[in-house]
Amino acid sequence: MTNALFSPVTASFITALANDVGAENVSTAPAERRLHARDMSAHQEYLAEVVVWPHTAEQVAAVLRLANEAGVPVTAWGVGSSLEGNPVPVHGGVVLSLARMNGITAVHADDFQVTVQPGLPYKDLNRQLAPLGLFFAPDPGANATIGGMLANNAAGIRTVKYGASKDNVLRLQVALADGRLIQVGSRSVKQASGYDLLHLFVGSEGTLGVITEATLKLWPIPELMSAVVASFETVAAAVETVVLVRGSGLEPAALEFIDATHARLLSQAEGVDLGDQPALFMEFHAAHQATLQMGLDTVQEICRSMGAVRFRATTDPTERRRLWHARHAAYEIALRAHPQQKFMILDVAVPISAFPAMVAHIEATLDAHALTGYMVGHAGDGNLHVLLPFGDEASYRVATAVNEAVVLQAIELGGTATGEHGVGFGKARFMTREHGPALDVMRVIKQTLDPNGILNPGKIFSL
Amino acid sequence: MTNALFSPVTASFITALANDVGAENVSTAPAERRLHARDMSAHQEYLAEVVVWPHTAEQVAAVLRLANEAGVPVTAWGVGSSLEGNPVPVHGGVVLSLARMNGITAVHADDFQVTVQPGLPYKDLNRQLAPLGLFFAPDPGANATIGGMLANNAAGIRTVKYGASKDNVLRLQVALADGRLIQVGSRSVKQASGYDLLHLFVGSEGTLGVITEATLKLWPIPELMSAVVASFETVAAAVETVVLVRGSGLEPAALEFIDATHARLLSQAEGVDLGDQPALFMEFHAAHQATLQMGLDTVQEICRSMGAVRFRATTDPTERRRLWHARHAAYEIALRAHPQQKFMILDVAVPISAFPAMVAHIEATLDAHALTGYMVGHAGDGNLHVLLPFGDEASYRVATAVNEAVVLQAIELGGTATGEHGVGFGKARFMTREHGPALDVMRVIKQTLDPNGILNPGKIFSL
């Protein structure tokens, strides 16, 4: 895609970039451009004209200033683990890779905080923090960078207890389109001082600025964990169990849902007996063994009252990993079951009370298109994914139609087009429906902070 | 204060207001204007020209549209329980009271959510929710309205576990300056869909829009609670205890600090033996009695290791209320000890590691001015208040100087000018120091959303 609004990258622009970040950190090689042309989704690829790897916040700012003056688009890039084309340079220009800004700047152990550069992958961060008994809680699965997680407000399995990325960040340094560097938020966990710019930049997908440093909230690594897997006759019974468990004050650390089709597949593939009913996977954290055990007793009582047809629970670490294996391997097993196909991964979220209606709608939609899809969801948060295999162009179009129907129904049910994957260009077309006139407010904020529209153009807002 | 930027309220403007909201909901009576001229602080009072009480979101929007076209300032008002002049109409114009929009719109019990009008006081809300076993967690003390709490991001004692107001809201309806009504956020607890306008409006103190409806996150009322009161030789030992308790995974529901001077006063006044050392008040919630008891054992061990000179703990509800009485009555007892004086209430927050340095700085500053002040803080969050008695003009000026020194030191220590009271006009002069160039970004957002500057002018930004 080209756009008359943007200027092409010229030789003199490349020279200026090289002056700012060093020639060894600038590449127009086709191989590098291809490596930054698509994310982990099946969305179309787009080639940038040049890839740059700044090493400092000042260099990021310098690249933005240069691009802003030249009218060249800039798209920030972490590791490309996103699923809606979020960091794909749809208008060409510059891909600004944060890969070489991947250090820990400061550990504030007594404050349960760490300050990092944006290119640091979160699993690497947690490996380095482990000896301190602390961890960064959001866990999207793929080893995303901190900058990418914050830019897209990534979440994951443990969000029901620890919150999403937006809930686990205190302070950001951000480079604006015109090359200013600002600090937003505070290392104080409480702040009632002016507008919450921190959360304006979190989730803005690099369209308002580029995160150059982040101070994150950490949690103590839980001493003890328990696991529960339970199956139910109906989705409604499973969801009512979710409501009762949350209402019990037990504060689950994970509350995952697998639909009947997916349960059947997992049971076949792994010899795990999930049967062919909807299942819940739960995890609880505690400081004492007795607390864990009492929690499990309460959960068992709740599951029994909801007519659970299977119930397994453990506080033993080995057994826990075995019980959860089916959930952790859910995506991989689905992939293996469709070796010749790609997958579209749907991502909607609804109020928990609407979860059964959402699941029923998805089942009906899949049936209507004679499609197989596997549901897996963060039920504690009302977040639901459908793993949708497709092969040729025709089946891709069908999958796209299913996605469209599911998203519109989620919005209709008081939910959102995306619970944790972000908008990218994959979901931009749903924004008017979801936000109504609030989208105009987003638009004027975008125009105010990025008047030339150089920051990750083509994302969030439909053209 | 008058300002050439704004137009005076005219007779025809009053007529137009009455057309929009009904004549019985418009008043220019001096008594009403005086009732909306000052908040609970000692800040100067300012009279509005007219007070209006809309009953619906559409009426709020109509008032804003009218005022925006006429160039008349509008300041939203809850119950005036703020402490930095936040809802005081410093430029006159309209006070828009939300007092008559105080209903519960919908209870979503299975979603742990409630939708309310902005004028509903939070204690009234919690009384109505109690039969459902649910509550709205932020607890600023004074019976603030939900709209006021959200507009100022109010917090309170239990924020260490449940978060501030910003963490307990999911969706808002907001009236913009030009009279548009928008919805921001989602009833889905997870959302990665476009810019986080929800948190832009939360804490914006009515300068970007007026909240006309809010969907709040609720928590299950804890089944069981325990209480701990412990005294320490030094502030450092008390704070290290806070760090160890938070690191233990016990997730305290309250972690409060009282300094030695305040402990001495409370002991004298109430016969409670807090001695004259810094003290910590803690509260823990659990679903089982045994869990509470094990938690207390762990806390006792931590306190002992930090050399606690007093330690009392209980899981008994009556004894718990007795132990916490000194903390809950801390402000009232200070008031009674200075019957002829008013109080300035300082409010800063720092990273917890800087808490001892903050306390030491306050002690030194009070000493340097030969002043008595009482510290009380939400230590789990690094939030510290100083209750500062003053009498005449001269002592008010000294208190103001102390406040200035304390705020600047908090910012110097990586903290904030206000942890939970907001900026109002009392702290506007510190914003440049705290935010640097990010304040310019706040300013352009204000100009974009409220180009005529009619929404609560004179707040957050210094003129």
Tab-separated table of C-alpha atoms in Angstrom, chain A residues 79-360:
chain	number	residue	atom	x	y	z
A	79	VAL	CA	9.655	-9.332	18.213
A	80	GLY	CA	6.604	-9.500	15.972
A	81	SER	CA	4.666	-11.905	18.228
A	82	SER	CA	1.421	-9.964	17.797
A	83	LEU	CA	-1.693	-11.358	16.127
A	84	GLU	CA	-3.471	-8.442	14.442
A	85	GLY	CA	-0.674	-6.992	12.337
A	86	ASN	CA	0.030	-4.476	15.112
A	87	PRO	CA	3.704	-3.751	14.205
A	88	VAL	CA	3.465	-4.416	10.469
A	89	PRO	CA	4.572	-1.397	8.377
A	90	VAL	CA	1.503	-1.163	6.152
A	91	HIS	CA	2.626	2.177	4.705
A	92	GLY	CA	6.294	1.225	4.379
A	93	GLY	CA	8.764	3.755	5.695
A	94	VAL	CA	10.841	2.910	8.772
A	95	VAL	CA	10.565	-0.126	11.011
A	96	LEU	CA	12.060	0.976	14.312
A	97	SER	CA	13.203	-2.205	16.037
A	98	LEU	CA	13.713	-2.007	19.787
A	99	ALA	CA	15.618	-5.318	19.773
A	100	ARG	CA	18.911	-3.715	20.784
A	101	MET	CA	17.373	-1.830	23.713
A	102	ASN	CA	16.832	-4.925	25.846
A	103	GLY	CA	18.510	-4.238	29.166
A	104	ILE	CA	17.370	-3.912	32.757
A	105	THR	CA	18.033	-0.301	33.767
A	106	ALA	CA	17.387	-0.636	37.510
A	107	VAL	CA	15.922	-3.131	39.971
A	108	HIS	CA	13.990	-1.550	42.852
A	109	ALA	CA	13.461	-4.711	44.905
A	110	ASP	CA	12.061	-3.006	48.022
A	111	ASP	CA	9.569	-1.180	45.813
A	112	PHE	CA	8.598	-4.361	43.900
A	113	GLN	CA	9.584	-2.541	40.714
A	114	VAL	CA	11.988	-2.865	37.834
A	115	THR	CA	12.911	-0.350	35.142
A	116	VAL	CA	13.654	-1.852	31.737
A	117	GLN	CA	14.261	-0.991	28.126
A	118	PRO	CA	11.371	-1.779	25.768
A	119	GLY	CA	13.058	-4.510	23.730
A	120	LEU	CA	13.494	-6.894	26.672
A	121	PRO	CA	11.357	-10.050	26.272
A	122	TYR	CA	9.259	-10.673	29.391
A	123	LYS	CA	10.381	-14.270	29.886
A	124	ASP	CA	14.001	-13.113	29.853
A	125	LEU	CA	13.084	-10.458	32.403
A	126	ASN	CA	11.460	-13.032	34.666
A	127	ARG	CA	14.466	-15.337	34.426
A	128	GLN	CA	16.671	-12.484	35.638
A	129	LEU	CA	14.241	-11.534	38.424
A	130	ALA	CA	13.707	-15.077	39.751
A	131	PRO	CA	16.624	-15.009	42.232
A	132	LEU	CA	14.961	-11.998	43.902
A	133	GLY	CA	11.687	-13.886	44.374
A	134	LEU	CA	9.845	-11.392	42.161
A	135	PHE	CA	8.134	-11.601	38.772
A	136	PHE	CA	6.318	-9.514	36.158
A	137	ALA	CA	2.874	-11.114	36.052
A	138	PRO	CA	1.303	-10.583	32.585
A	139	ASP	CA	2.023	-13.673	30.472
A	140	PRO	CA	0.780	-13.566	26.884
A	141	GLY	CA	2.498	-16.862	26.035
A	142	ALA	CA	4.793	-15.992	23.142
A	143	ASN	CA	7.956	-14.327	24.447
A	144	ALA	CA	6.811	-10.780	23.665
A	145	THR	CA	8.916	-7.754	24.525
A	146	ILE	CA	7.895	-5.491	27.384
A	147	GLY	CA	7.467	-2.608	24.934
A	148	GLY	CA	5.221	-4.678	22.714
A	149	MET	CA	3.179	-5.921	25.667
A	150	LEU	CA	2.631	-2.387	26.930
A	151	ALA	CA	1.908	-0.953	23.495
A	152	ASN	CA	-0.789	-3.585	22.969
A	153	ASN	CA	-1.934	-4.011	26.582
A	154	ALA	CA	-1.193	-7.728	26.413
A	155	ALA	CA	-2.617	-9.955	29.124
A	156	GLY	CA	-2.733	-13.745	29.480
A	157	ILE	CA	-3.680	-16.583	31.782
A	158	ARG	CA	-2.993	-14.951	35.149
A	159	THR	CA	-4.716	-11.646	34.439
A	160	VAL	CA	-7.716	-12.666	36.549
A	161	LYS	CA	-5.543	-12.173	39.631
A	162	TYR	CA	-2.689	-9.903	38.572
A	163	GLY	CA	-4.275	-7.724	35.898
A	164	ALA	CA	-3.234	-6.967	32.309
A	165	SER	CA	-0.115	-5.077	31.213
A	166	LYS	CA	-1.869	-1.766	31.901
A	167	ASP	CA	-2.247	-2.768	35.550
A	168	ASN	CA	1.421	-3.643	35.937
A	169	VAL	CA	3.188	-0.504	34.752
A	170	LEU	CA	3.915	2.632	36.774
A	171	ARG	CA	6.037	4.911	34.652
A	172	LEU	CA	7.056	5.245	31.035
A	173	GLN	CA	9.513	7.276	29.072
A	174	VAL	CA	7.968	7.954	25.669
A	175	ALA	CA	9.372	9.498	22.498
A	176	LEU	CA	6.765	11.643	20.772
A	177	ALA	CA	6.376	12.082	17.030
A	178	ASP	CA	8.222	15.419	17.082
A	179	GLY	CA	11.184	13.952	18.950
A	180	ARG	CA	10.353	15.161	22.452
A	181	LEU	CA	11.046	12.686	25.262
A	182	ILE	CA	8.565	12.756	28.115
A	183	GLN	CA	8.076	10.861	31.365
A	184	VAL	CA	4.565	9.813	32.323
A	185	GLY	CA	3.285	8.129	35.477
A	186	SER	CA	5.293	7.823	38.674
A	187	ARG	CA	7.337	5.334	40.651
A	188	SER	CA	4.893	6.121	43.439
A	189	VAL	CA	2.178	3.477	43.158
A	190	LYS	CA	-0.396	6.133	43.994
A	191	GLN	CA	-0.688	9.299	41.956
A	192	ALA	CA	-3.628	11.706	41.591
A	193	SER	CA	-1.623	14.356	39.810
A	194	GLY	CA	-2.947	15.492	36.444
A	195	TYR	CA	-4.059	13.455	33.460
A	196	ASP	CA	-3.276	9.767	33.286
A	197	LEU	CA	-1.017	9.935	30.236
A	198	LEU	CA	0.535	6.633	31.283
A	199	HIS	CA	-2.583	4.712	30.333
A	200	LEU	CA	-3.091	6.815	27.225
A	201	PHE	CA	0.186	5.485	25.815
A	202	VAL	CA	-0.358	1.924	27.082
A	203	GLY	CA	-2.441	0.127	24.475
A	204	SER	CA	-1.995	2.859	21.852
A	205	GLU	CA	0.017	0.446	19.667
A	206	GLY	CA	2.788	2.891	18.889
A	207	THR	CA	0.402	5.333	17.233
A	208	LEU	CA	0.924	8.132	19.803
A	209	GLY	CA	4.574	7.660	20.707
A	210	VAL	CA	7.271	5.043	21.157
A	211	ILE	CA	7.963	3.630	24.625
A	212	THR	CA	11.675	3.954	25.358
A	213	GLU	CA	11.734	2.863	29.010
A	214	ALA	CA	9.236	1.354	31.436
A	215	THR	CA	9.030	0.934	35.191
A	216	LEU	CA	7.009	-2.196	35.924
A	217	LYS	CA	5.184	-3.437	38.987
A	218	LEU	CA	6.426	-6.795	40.259
A	219	TRP	CA	4.799	-9.435	42.453
A	220	PRO	CA	6.319	-11.886	44.898
A	221	ILE	CA	6.654	-15.312	43.274
A	222	PRO	CA	3.911	-17.383	44.932
A	223	GLU	CA	5.254	-19.874	47.465
A	224	LEU	CA	2.692	-22.562	46.746
A	225	MET	CA	0.207	-23.300	43.997
A	226	SER	CA	-2.656	-25.678	43.513
A	227	ALA	CA	-4.436	-26.800	40.361
A	228	VAL	CA	-7.953	-27.900	39.568
A	229	VAL	CA	-9.454	-29.351	36.407
A	230	ALA	CA	-13.205	-29.871	36.308
A	231	SER	CA	-15.705	-30.746	33.564
A	232	PHE	CA	-19.335	-29.703	33.343
A	233	GLU	CA	-22.415	-30.779	31.422
A	234	THR	CA	-23.021	-27.278	30.108
A	235	VAL	CA	-21.165	-24.036	29.478
A	236	ALA	CA	-23.666	-22.321	31.780
A	237	ALA	CA	-22.709	-24.609	34.686
A	238	ALA	CA	-19.010	-23.971	34.031
A	239	VAL	CA	-19.531	-20.208	33.995
A	240	GLU	CA	-21.688	-20.246	37.122
A	241	THR	CA	-18.783	-22.093	38.758
A	242	VAL	CA	-16.476	-19.257	37.672
A	243	VAL	CA	-18.826	-16.733	39.285
A	244	LEU	CA	-19.051	-18.714	42.525
A	245	VAL	CA	-15.291	-19.262	42.736
A	246	ARG	CA	-14.653	-15.540	42.218
A	247	GLY	CA	-17.350	-14.713	44.776
A	248	SER	CA	-15.824	-17.058	47.343
A	249	GLY	CA	-12.935	-14.703	47.980
A	250	LEU	CA	-10.399	-17.362	46.932
A	251	GLU	CA	-8.875	-15.047	44.307
A	252	PRO	CA	-7.940	-17.573	41.637
A	253	ALA	CA	-4.676	-16.927	39.787
A	254	ALA	CA	-6.045	-18.556	36.645
A	255	LEU	CA	-9.535	-19.578	35.566
A	256	GLU	CA	-9.438	-21.043	32.091
A	257	PHE	CA	-12.152	-22.459	29.878
A	258	ILE	CA	-11.974	-25.139	27.152
A	259	ASP	CA	-15.065	-25.950	25.098
A	260	ALA	CA	-16.341	-29.478	24.452
A	261	THR	CA	-14.832	-29.741	20.947
A	262	HIS	CA	-11.451	-28.690	22.212
A	263	ALA	CA	-11.707	-31.026	25.227
A	264	ARG	CA	-12.419	-33.928	22.881
A	265	LEU	CA	-9.410	-33.077	20.722
A	266	LEU	CA	-7.068	-32.726	23.689
A	267	SER	CA	-8.260	-36.029	25.170
A	268	GLN	CA	-7.627	-37.865	21.889
A	269	ALA	CA	-4.258	-36.326	21.274
A	270	GLU	CA	-2.759	-36.615	24.704
A	271	GLY	CA	-4.555	-39.429	26.404
A	272	VAL	CA	-5.734	-36.884	28.973
A	273	ASP	CA	-9.260	-37.754	29.992
A	274	LEU	CA	-11.078	-34.448	29.601
A	275	GLY	CA	-14.063	-36.255	28.113
A	276	ASP	CA	-16.116	-34.219	25.712
A	277	GLN	CA	-17.605	-31.657	28.046
A	278	PRO	CA	-16.617	-28.047	28.637
A	279	ALA	CA	-13.791	-27.893	31.191
A	280	LEU	CA	-12.346	-25.359	33.600
A	281	PHE	CA	-8.685	-25.170	34.558
A	282	MET	CA	-7.964	-23.279	37.770
A	283	GLU	CA	-4.870	-22.266	39.682
A	284	PHE	CA	-4.617	-20.868	43.204
A	285	HIS	CA	-1.651	-19.306	44.987
A	286	ALA	CA	-1.046	-19.248	48.730
A	287	ALA	CA	1.625	-18.735	51.335
A	288	HIS	CA	0.685	-21.872	53.333
A	289	GLN	CA	-0.110	-25.467	52.377
A	290	ALA	CA	-3.158	-25.567	54.660
A	291	THR	CA	-4.617	-22.498	52.934
A	292	LEU	CA	-4.255	-24.167	49.563
A	293	GLN	CA	-5.974	-27.310	50.835
A	294	MET	CA	-8.902	-25.397	52.363
A	295	GLY	CA	-9.285	-23.500	49.117
A	296	LEU	CA	-9.452	-26.752	47.178
A	297	ASP	CA	-12.147	-28.069	49.535
A	298	THR	CA	-14.237	-24.963	48.860
A	299	VAL	CA	-13.717	-25.247	45.111
A	300	GLN	CA	-14.660	-28.914	45.140
A	301	GLU	CA	-17.863	-28.090	46.988
A	302	ILE	CA	-18.706	-25.396	44.426
A	303	CYS	CA	-17.955	-27.693	41.471
A	304	ARG	CA	-20.060	-30.469	42.992
A	305	SER	CA	-22.963	-28.063	43.539
A	306	MET	CA	-22.726	-27.152	39.846
A	307	GLY	CA	-22.880	-30.825	38.870
A	308	ALA	CA	-19.273	-31.267	37.765
A	309	VAL	CA	-18.860	-34.581	35.965
A	310	ARG	CA	-15.088	-34.700	36.560
A	311	PHE	CA	-13.021	-33.060	39.276
A	312	ARG	CA	-9.302	-33.371	39.826
A	313	ALA	CA	-7.256	-31.221	42.186
A	314	THR	CA	-3.740	-31.209	43.503
A	315	THR	CA	-1.213	-29.195	45.451
A	316	ASP	CA	1.677	-31.347	44.257
A	317	PRO	CA	3.891	-29.476	41.735
A	318	THR	CA	4.475	-32.445	39.411
A	319	GLU	CA	0.848	-33.482	39.383
A	320	ARG	CA	-0.116	-29.822	38.884
A	321	ARG	CA	1.973	-29.554	35.731
A	322	ARG	CA	0.425	-32.812	34.483
A	323	LEU	CA	-3.108	-31.535	35.110
A	324	TRP	CA	-2.425	-28.239	33.353
A	325	HIS	CA	-0.537	-29.812	30.461
A	326	ALA	CA	-3.659	-30.080	28.313
A	327	ARG	CA	-4.325	-26.353	28.740
A	328	HIS	CA	-0.758	-25.265	28.094
A	329	ALA	CA	-0.502	-27.510	25.022
A	330	ALA	CA	-3.984	-26.602	23.755
A	331	TYR	CA	-2.762	-24.465	20.843
A	332	GLU	CA	0.038	-26.801	19.825
A	333	ILE	CA	-2.270	-29.822	19.839
A	334	ALA	CA	-4.778	-27.990	17.658
A	335	LEU	CA	-1.957	-27.096	15.246
A	336	ARG	CA	-0.840	-30.714	15.068
A	337	ALA	CA	-4.394	-31.877	14.399
A	338	HIS	CA	-4.471	-29.704	11.249
A	339	PRO	CA	-0.974	-30.146	9.818
A	340	GLN	CA	-1.695	-28.645	6.405
A	341	GLN	CA	-3.535	-25.604	7.723
A	342	LYS	CA	-2.941	-22.192	9.204
A	343	PHE	CA	-4.914	-20.774	12.126
A	344	MET	CA	-6.847	-17.620	12.684
A	345	ILE	CA	-6.997	-16.839	16.408
A	346	LEU	CA	-10.122	-14.975	17.424
A	347	ASP	CA	-10.024	-12.786	20.523
A	348	VAL	CA	-13.141	-11.275	22.050
A	349	ALA	CA	-14.144	-10.493	25.617
A	350	VAL	CA	-17.556	-10.030	27.217
A	351	PRO	CA	-18.951	-9.511	30.706
A	352	ILE	CA	-18.748	-12.923	32.376
A	353	SER	CA	-22.555	-13.143	32.548
A	354	ALA	CA	-22.601	-13.074	28.739
A	355	PHE	CA	-19.997	-15.819	28.385
A	356	PRO	CA	-22.515	-18.674	27.849
A	357	ALA	CA	-24.344	-16.626	25.195
A	358	MET	CA	-21.015	-15.862	23.513
A	359	VAL	CA	-20.015	-19.530	23.454
A	360	ALA	CA	-23.449	-20.542	22.118
